Coordinates of C-alpha atoms and ligand atoms in Angstrom, one line a residue:
M28 CA -2.6 -23.7 -23.8
G29 CA -5.9 -25.7 -23.7
L30 CA -9.3 -24.0 -23.3
S31 CA -9.7 -25.4 -19.8
S32 CA -6.2 -24.7 -18.6
M33 CA -4.7 -21.6 -17.0
R34 CA -1.4 -20.2 -15.6
Q35 CA -1.0 -20.3 -11.8
V36 CA 1.7 -19.8 -9.3
T37 CA 3.0 -22.7 -7.3
F38 CA 5.6 -23.0 -4.5
E39 CA 8.1 -25.8 -5.0
G40 CA 8.5 -26.9 -1.4
A41 CA 9.0 -24.2 1.3
G42 CA 11.6 -21.4 1.2
G43 CA 12.5 -18.0 -0.2
P44 CA 11.0 -16.3 -3.2
E45 CA 13.3 -18.4 -5.5
I46 CA 10.9 -21.4 -5.0
I47 CA 8.1 -19.5 -6.8
R48 CA 7.1 -21.0 -10.2
V49 CA 4.4 -20.2 -12.8
V50 CA 2.9 -23.4 -14.2
E51 CA 0.0 -24.5 -16.4
A52 CA -2.8 -26.3 -14.6
A53 CA -6.5 -27.1 -15.0
R54 CA -9.0 -24.4 -14.3
P55 CA -11.0 -24.9 -11.0
E56 CA -14.8 -25.3 -11.1
P57 CA -17.3 -23.6 -8.9
G58 CA -19.3 -25.7 -6.4
D59 CA -22.6 -24.9 -4.7
G60 CA -22.7 -21.3 -3.6
E61 CA -19.5 -20.5 -5.5
V62 CA -18.5 -18.5 -8.6
L63 CA -15.7 -18.8 -11.1
I64 CA -13.8 -15.6 -11.6
E65 CA -11.6 -14.7 -14.6
V66 CA -8.9 -13.0 -12.6
A67 CA -7.8 -9.5 -13.6
A68 CA -5.5 -9.1 -10.6
A69 CA -4.6 -10.7 -7.3
G70 CA -3.5 -8.9 -4.1
V71 CA -0.2 -10.0 -2.5
N72 CA -0.3 -10.1 1.3
R73 CA 2.4 -10.8 3.9
P74 CA 0.6 -14.0 4.9
D75 CA 1.4 -15.3 1.4
C76 CA 5.1 -14.9 2.2
L77 CA 4.6 -16.8 5.4
Q78 CA 2.8 -19.6 3.5
R79 CA 5.7 -19.8 1.0
A80 CA 8.1 -20.1 3.8
G81 CA 6.1 -23.0 5.2
A82 CA 4.9 -21.1 8.3
Y83 CA 1.2 -20.6 7.3
P84 CA -0.2 -23.6 5.5
P85 CA -3.6 -23.3 3.8
P86 CA -6.5 -24.6 6.0
K87 CA -7.8 -28.1 5.2
G88 CA -9.7 -28.2 2.0
E89 CA -8.2 -25.0 0.6
S90 CA -6.2 -24.9 -2.7
P91 CA -2.4 -25.0 -2.3
I92 CA -2.2 -22.1 -4.8
P93 CA -1.4 -18.9 -2.8
G94 CA -3.5 -15.7 -2.9
L95 CA -6.2 -14.5 -0.6
E96 CA -7.9 -11.9 -2.8
V97 CA -8.7 -11.2 -6.4
S98 CA -10.7 -9.0 -8.7
G99 CA -12.2 -10.0 -12.0
R100 CA -15.2 -11.0 -14.1
V101 CA -17.7 -13.7 -13.0
I102 CA -17.8 -16.3 -15.9
A103 CA -19.7 -19.2 -14.3
R104 CA -21.8 -19.9 -11.2
G105 CA -22.5 -23.0 -9.1
Q106 CA -25.9 -24.0 -7.7
G107 CA -27.8 -21.5 -5.5
V108 CA -26.0 -18.3 -6.4
T109 CA -28.3 -15.3 -6.8
W110 CA -25.6 -12.6 -6.8
P111 CA -23.2 -11.9 -8.5
A112 CA -24.4 -12.6 -12.1
E113 CA -22.2 -13.9 -14.9
G114 CA -20.4 -10.9 -16.4
D115 CA -20.4 -8.9 -13.2
E116 CA -17.1 -7.3 -12.1
V117 CA -16.3 -8.1 -8.5
C118 CA -13.5 -8.4 -5.9
A119 CA -13.5 -11.4 -3.6
L120 CA -11.9 -12.7 -0.4
L121 CA -10.5 -16.2 -0.9
G122 CA -9.1 -18.9 1.4
S123 CA -6.4 -19.4 -1.2
G124 CA -6.0 -19.8 -5.0
G125 CA -5.8 -16.1 -6.1
Y126 CA -2.4 -16.2 -7.9
A127 CA -4.0 -17.7 -11.0
E128 CA -5.9 -16.7 -14.2
Y129 CA -9.1 -18.3 -12.8
A130 CA -10.2 -18.6 -9.2
V131 CA -13.2 -19.9 -7.4
A132 CA -14.8 -17.7 -4.7
A133 CA -17.8 -18.1 -2.4
A134 CA -20.5 -15.8 -3.8
A135 CA -21.1 -14.5 -0.2
L136 CA -17.5 -13.2 -0.1
C137 CA -17.7 -11.2 -3.4
L138 CA -18.2 -7.5 -3.4
P139 CA -18.9 -5.1 -6.2
V140 CA -16.1 -3.0 -7.7
P141 CA -16.5 0.5 -6.3
K142 CA -17.1 3.0 -9.2
P143 CA -14.0 5.2 -8.7
L144 CA -11.7 2.1 -8.9
S145 CA -10.4 0.2 -11.9
L146 CA -11.0 -3.6 -11.9
V147 CA -7.3 -4.1 -11.2
E148 CA -7.2 -1.7 -8.2
A149 CA -10.2 -3.5 -6.6
A150 CA -8.0 -6.6 -6.1
G151 CA -6.3 -4.6 -3.3
L152 CA -9.5 -4.3 -1.2
P153 CA -10.7 -7.6 0.3
E154 CA -7.9 -8.9 2.6
T155 CA -7.1 -5.6 4.3
F156 CA -10.7 -4.3 4.5
F157 CA -12.1 -7.6 6.0
T158 CA -9.2 -7.7 8.4
V159 CA -9.2 -4.1 9.5
F160 CA -13.0 -3.8 9.8
D161 CA -13.3 -7.0 11.9
N162 CA -10.3 -6.3 14.1
V163 CA -10.4 -2.5 14.6
F164 CA -14.2 -2.0 14.7
T165 CA -15.8 -5.3 15.8
R166 CA -13.2 -6.7 18.0
G167 CA -11.4 -3.4 19.0
R168 CA -14.8 -1.5 19.2
L169 CA -13.1 1.8 18.0
K170 CA -15.5 4.7 18.4
P171 CA -15.6 8.2 17.0
G172 CA -13.3 10.5 19.0
E173 CA -11.2 7.6 20.4
A174 CA -7.5 7.3 19.6
L175 CA -6.1 4.4 17.6
L176 CA -2.4 3.4 17.5
V177 CA -1.5 1.5 14.3
H178 CA 1.8 -0.2 13.9
G179 CA 3.1 -0.9 10.4
G180 CA 1.2 2.2 9.3
S181 CA 2.6 2.0 5.7
S182 CA 1.7 -1.6 5.2
G183 CA -1.4 -2.8 3.2
I184 CA -3.1 -3.3 6.5
G185 CA -1.9 -0.1 8.0
S186 CA -2.8 2.1 5.1
T187 CA -6.4 0.7 5.3
A188 CA -6.6 1.1 9.1
I189 CA -5.5 4.7 9.0
Q190 CA -8.1 5.7 6.3
L191 CA -11.0 3.7 7.9
A192 CA -10.4 5.0 11.4
R193 CA -10.2 8.6 10.2
A194 CA -13.3 8.1 8.0
F195 CA -15.2 6.9 11.1
G196 CA -14.1 9.9 13.2
A197 CA -11.2 8.4 15.3
R198 CA -7.8 10.0 16.0
V199 CA -4.9 8.0 14.5
I200 CA -1.3 7.7 15.5
A201 CA 0.8 5.4 13.2
T202 CA 4.3 4.0 13.5
A203 CA 6.5 3.3 10.4
G204 CA 10.1 2.6 9.6
S205 CA 11.3 5.8 7.8
A206 CA 10.6 9.5 7.4
E207 CA 9.1 8.8 3.9
K208 CA 6.8 6.1 5.3
C209 CA 5.7 8.5 8.1
A210 CA 4.9 11.2 5.6
F211 CA 2.8 8.6 3.7
C212 CA 0.9 7.8 6.9
R213 CA 0.2 11.5 7.6
A214 CA -1.0 12.0 4.0
L215 CA -3.5 9.2 4.6
G216 CA -4.9 11.0 7.6
A217 CA -2.8 10.0 10.6
E218 CA -2.6 12.9 13.0
A219 CA 0.9 11.8 13.9
A220 CA 3.4 9.3 12.5
I221 CA 6.3 8.0 14.6
D222 CA 9.5 6.7 13.0
Y223 CA 10.1 3.8 15.3
K224 CA 13.7 3.4 14.1
T225 CA 14.7 6.9 15.4
Q226 CA 12.2 7.5 18.3
D227 CA 10.8 5.5 21.2
F228 CA 7.1 5.1 20.1
V229 CA 5.8 5.1 23.6
E230 CA 7.4 8.4 24.5
A231 CA 6.4 10.0 21.2
A232 CA 2.8 8.7 21.5
R233 CA 2.6 10.0 25.1
E234 CA 3.4 13.5 23.9
I235 CA 0.4 13.3 21.6
V236 CA -2.2 11.6 23.7
G237 CA -0.9 12.6 27.2
K238 CA -1.8 10.6 30.3
T239 CA -5.0 9.4 28.9
G240 CA -3.4 7.0 26.5
V241 CA -4.7 5.3 23.3
D242 CA -8.0 3.4 23.2
V243 CA -7.2 0.8 20.6
V244 CA -3.8 -0.6 19.4
L245 CA -3.7 -2.6 16.1
D246 CA -0.4 -4.6 16.3
M247 CA 1.3 -6.9 13.9
V248 CA 4.7 -6.9 15.5
G249 CA 4.4 -8.6 18.9
G250 CA 7.6 -9.5 20.8
S251 CA 8.9 -6.4 22.6
Y252 CA 5.9 -4.4 21.4
L253 CA 3.5 -6.1 23.8
Q254 CA 4.6 -4.5 27.0
K255 CA 5.1 -1.2 25.3
N256 CA 1.6 -1.3 23.8
I257 CA 0.1 -2.0 27.2
S258 CA 2.0 0.9 28.8
I259 CA 0.4 3.4 26.4
M260 CA -3.2 2.1 26.6
A261 CA -6.0 4.0 28.2
T262 CA -8.2 2.6 30.9
E263 CA -10.5 0.1 29.3
G264 CA -8.2 0.1 26.2
R265 CA -8.2 -2.8 23.7
L266 CA -5.1 -4.4 22.1
V267 CA -5.9 -6.3 18.9
Q268 CA -3.0 -8.6 17.7
I269 CA -3.1 -9.6 14.1
G270 CA 0.5 -10.7 13.5
F271 CA 3.9 -11.4 15.0
L272 CA 6.4 -9.9 12.6
Q273 CA 8.9 -9.8 15.5
S274 CA 7.8 -12.7 17.7
G275 CA 4.8 -14.4 19.2
L276 CA 6.6 -15.6 22.3
I277 CA 7.0 -13.1 25.1
E278 CA 9.1 -13.7 28.2
N279 CA 8.7 -11.8 31.5
F280 CA 5.4 -10.3 30.6
D281 CA 3.9 -8.1 33.4
F282 CA 0.1 -8.8 33.4
R283 CA -0.7 -6.4 36.2
P284 CA -1.6 -3.4 34.1
V285 CA -4.2 -5.5 32.3
M286 CA -6.1 -6.0 35.6
L287 CA -5.5 -2.5 37.0
R288 CA -6.6 -0.7 33.8
R289 CA -9.2 -3.2 32.8
L290 CA -7.6 -3.8 29.4
T291 CA -8.8 -6.2 26.8
L292 CA -6.1 -8.3 24.9
T293 CA -7.6 -9.9 21.8
G294 CA -6.7 -10.8 18.2
S295 CA -7.7 -13.0 15.3
T296 CA -6.8 -14.6 12.0
L297 CA -9.2 -14.3 9.1
R298 CA -8.4 -17.2 6.8
A299 CA -9.3 -20.1 9.1
R300 CA -12.8 -18.8 9.8
S301 CA -15.9 -20.3 8.2
V302 CA -17.5 -18.8 5.0
G303 CA -20.5 -17.9 7.2
Q304 CA -18.4 -15.9 9.6
K305 CA -16.6 -14.1 6.7
A306 CA -19.9 -13.5 5.0
E307 CA -21.1 -11.5 8.1
I308 CA -18.0 -9.3 7.7
A309 CA -18.7 -9.0 3.9
A310 CA -22.3 -7.8 4.6
A311 CA -21.1 -5.3 7.2
L312 CA -18.5 -4.0 4.8
R313 CA -21.0 -3.6 2.0
E314 CA -23.3 -1.6 4.3
K315 CA -20.8 0.6 6.2
V316 CA -17.6 0.8 4.2
W317 CA -18.5 0.4 0.5
P318 CA -20.3 3.8 0.5
L319 CA -16.9 5.4 1.6
L320 CA -15.2 3.6 -1.4
E321 CA -18.0 4.6 -3.8
S322 CA -17.7 8.3 -2.7
G323 CA -13.9 8.2 -3.0
A324 CA -13.4 9.1 0.7
V325 CA -11.3 5.9 1.1
K326 CA -9.3 4.1 -1.5
P327 CA -6.7 1.3 -1.7
V328 CA -3.1 2.6 -2.1
I329 CA -1.4 0.6 -4.8
S330 CA 2.4 0.6 -4.4
A331 CA 3.4 -1.7 -7.3
S332 CA 1.9 -4.1 -9.9
F333 CA 3.7 -7.1 -11.4
P334 CA 2.6 -9.5 -14.1
L335 CA 1.8 -12.9 -12.7
E336 CA 5.1 -14.3 -14.1
Q337 CA 6.9 -11.9 -11.7
A338 CA 5.3 -13.2 -8.5
R339 CA 8.9 -13.8 -7.3
Q340 CA 9.8 -10.1 -7.6
A341 CA 6.5 -9.2 -5.9
H342 CA 7.4 -11.3 -2.9
E343 CA 11.0 -9.9 -2.9
L344 CA 9.6 -6.4 -2.8
M345 CA 7.2 -7.2 0.1
E346 CA 9.9 -8.8 2.1
S347 CA 12.2 -5.8 1.5
S348 CA 9.5 -3.7 3.2
A349 CA 10.4 -0.9 0.7
H350 CA 6.7 -0.7 -0.5
M351 CA 4.0 1.6 0.9
G352 CA 0.4 0.2 0.5
K353 CA -0.6 -2.8 -1.6
I354 CA 1.3 -5.0 -4.1
L355 CA -0.7 -6.6 -7.0
L356 CA -0.2 -9.3 -9.5
V357 CA -1.9 -8.6 -12.8
T358 CA -2.9 -11.4 -15.2
G359 CA -3.5 -9.3 -18.3
R360 CA -7.1 -10.6 -18.5
Ligands
LIG29 N1 -4.7 -11.7 11.4 C1 -5.2 -11.6 10.2 O1 -6.3 -11.9 9.9 C2 -4.3 -10.9 9.2 C3 -4.7 -10.7 7.9 C4 -3.8 -10.1 7.0 C5 -2.5 -9.6 7.4 N2 -2.2 -9.9 8.7 C6 -0.8 -9.5 9.2 O2 -0.8 -8.1 9.1 C7 0.6 -7.7 8.9 C8 0.7 -6.8 7.7 O3 0.3 -7.5 6.5 P1 0.5 -6.7 5.1 O4 0.1 -7.7 4.1 O5 -0.2 -5.4 5.2 O6 2.1 -6.6 5.1 P2 3.1 -5.5 4.5 O7 2.4 -4.6 3.6 O8 4.2 -6.3 4.0 O9 3.6 -4.7 5.8 C9 4.3 -5.1 6.8 C10 5.1 -3.9 7.3 O10 5.3 -4.0 8.7 C11 6.5 -3.2 9.0 N3 7.2 -3.9 10.1 C12 7.2 -3.6 11.4 N4 8.0 -4.4 12.1 C13 8.4 -5.3 11.3 C14 9.3 -6.5 11.5 N5 9.8 -6.8 12.7 N6 9.5 -7.3 10.4 C15 9.0 -7.0 9.2 N7 8.2 -5.9 9.0 C16 7.9 -5.1 10.0 C17 7.3 -3.1 7.8 O11 7.4 -1.7 7.5 P3 8.4 -0.8 8.4 O12 9.1 -1.6 9.4 O13 9.3 -0.1 7.4 O14 7.5 0.2 9.0 C18 6.5 -3.7 6.7 O15 6.4 -3.0 5.5 C19 1.4 -9.0 8.7 O16 2.0 -9.4 9.9 C20 0.3 -10.0 8.3 O17 0.7 -11.3 8.7 C21 -3.0 -10.5 9.6

């Protein structure tokens, strides 16, 4: 392999995990305001599976290489970068390009590796911490003492949401698809975890929060969950939609409770937003959340790590939903 080449993951067309290939390609170069990172590890996220299936193409101008987050060492800088320095260990949020031995990141979207974490573990931070902080706290306005209902509690997103909401003094109820996953959610700080496969989550949540209801719902399921979420929300409650694992199309939706209980229905995607908007989230994370990671109060939960060559197995595991927490790809660098 040449000095300026690298291994990277590519998708041959659109389809299942069998279309994943590892190929040799040229290393990218950092532009103005960007750094080149020698990647130690890349996080695997559900949106990567959607991208592979052809349902979530990278925004215009982004690399076709999958991967929304990495950790590694900065080895080169473009013009106008004051931090990080060459040699610094960082984790970074990317628009794409993480499943590779080298990746370009906006300097403003890099964050230092918290002391208690290894360089590899830090790859599991950016995508879920940016998403959860922005959606639960900025958009959802979750306050101390309020109750948060998190669906997919054992997912990468869910495991981060449970920990952050607890760390900021909120009550947390999670849903997950097995007794083992529910125990995982409780160990992370959820006051209660509901196995949605054996219980009606609305009835079970009502027993916990009573008539008052929950203040914020973080939902990635959609479909039949929309009306159910609304039925359990407190007056002035906020529903934050970040995915549609079941469906984004809802028939016969009764909008009346939204008006009568003054509910807010909102949501967002992270990847399509500008570097400037994401940099604001990075700055807020560094100020408010990084101290919690530095103290060890909050940490990413790593379910499994695979070598880059086994990206296919990593996607198969994610789509089996057998994991709890994050899945990583490790480059060996
Ligand atoms: N909007 C954004 O900016 C943004 C950013 C990142 C991720 N996301 C979204 O957040 C969600 C979680 O992402 P992640 O990377 O944390 O995923 P993940 O770790 O793969 O977790 C997804 C989990 O959701 C649960 N689930 C519930 N209903 C499901 C259904 N109908 N089909 C499949 N799984 C279902 C599964 O566990 P059990 O069913 O066993 O409980 C599964 O493990 C995804 O929908 C992703 O697209 C959104």
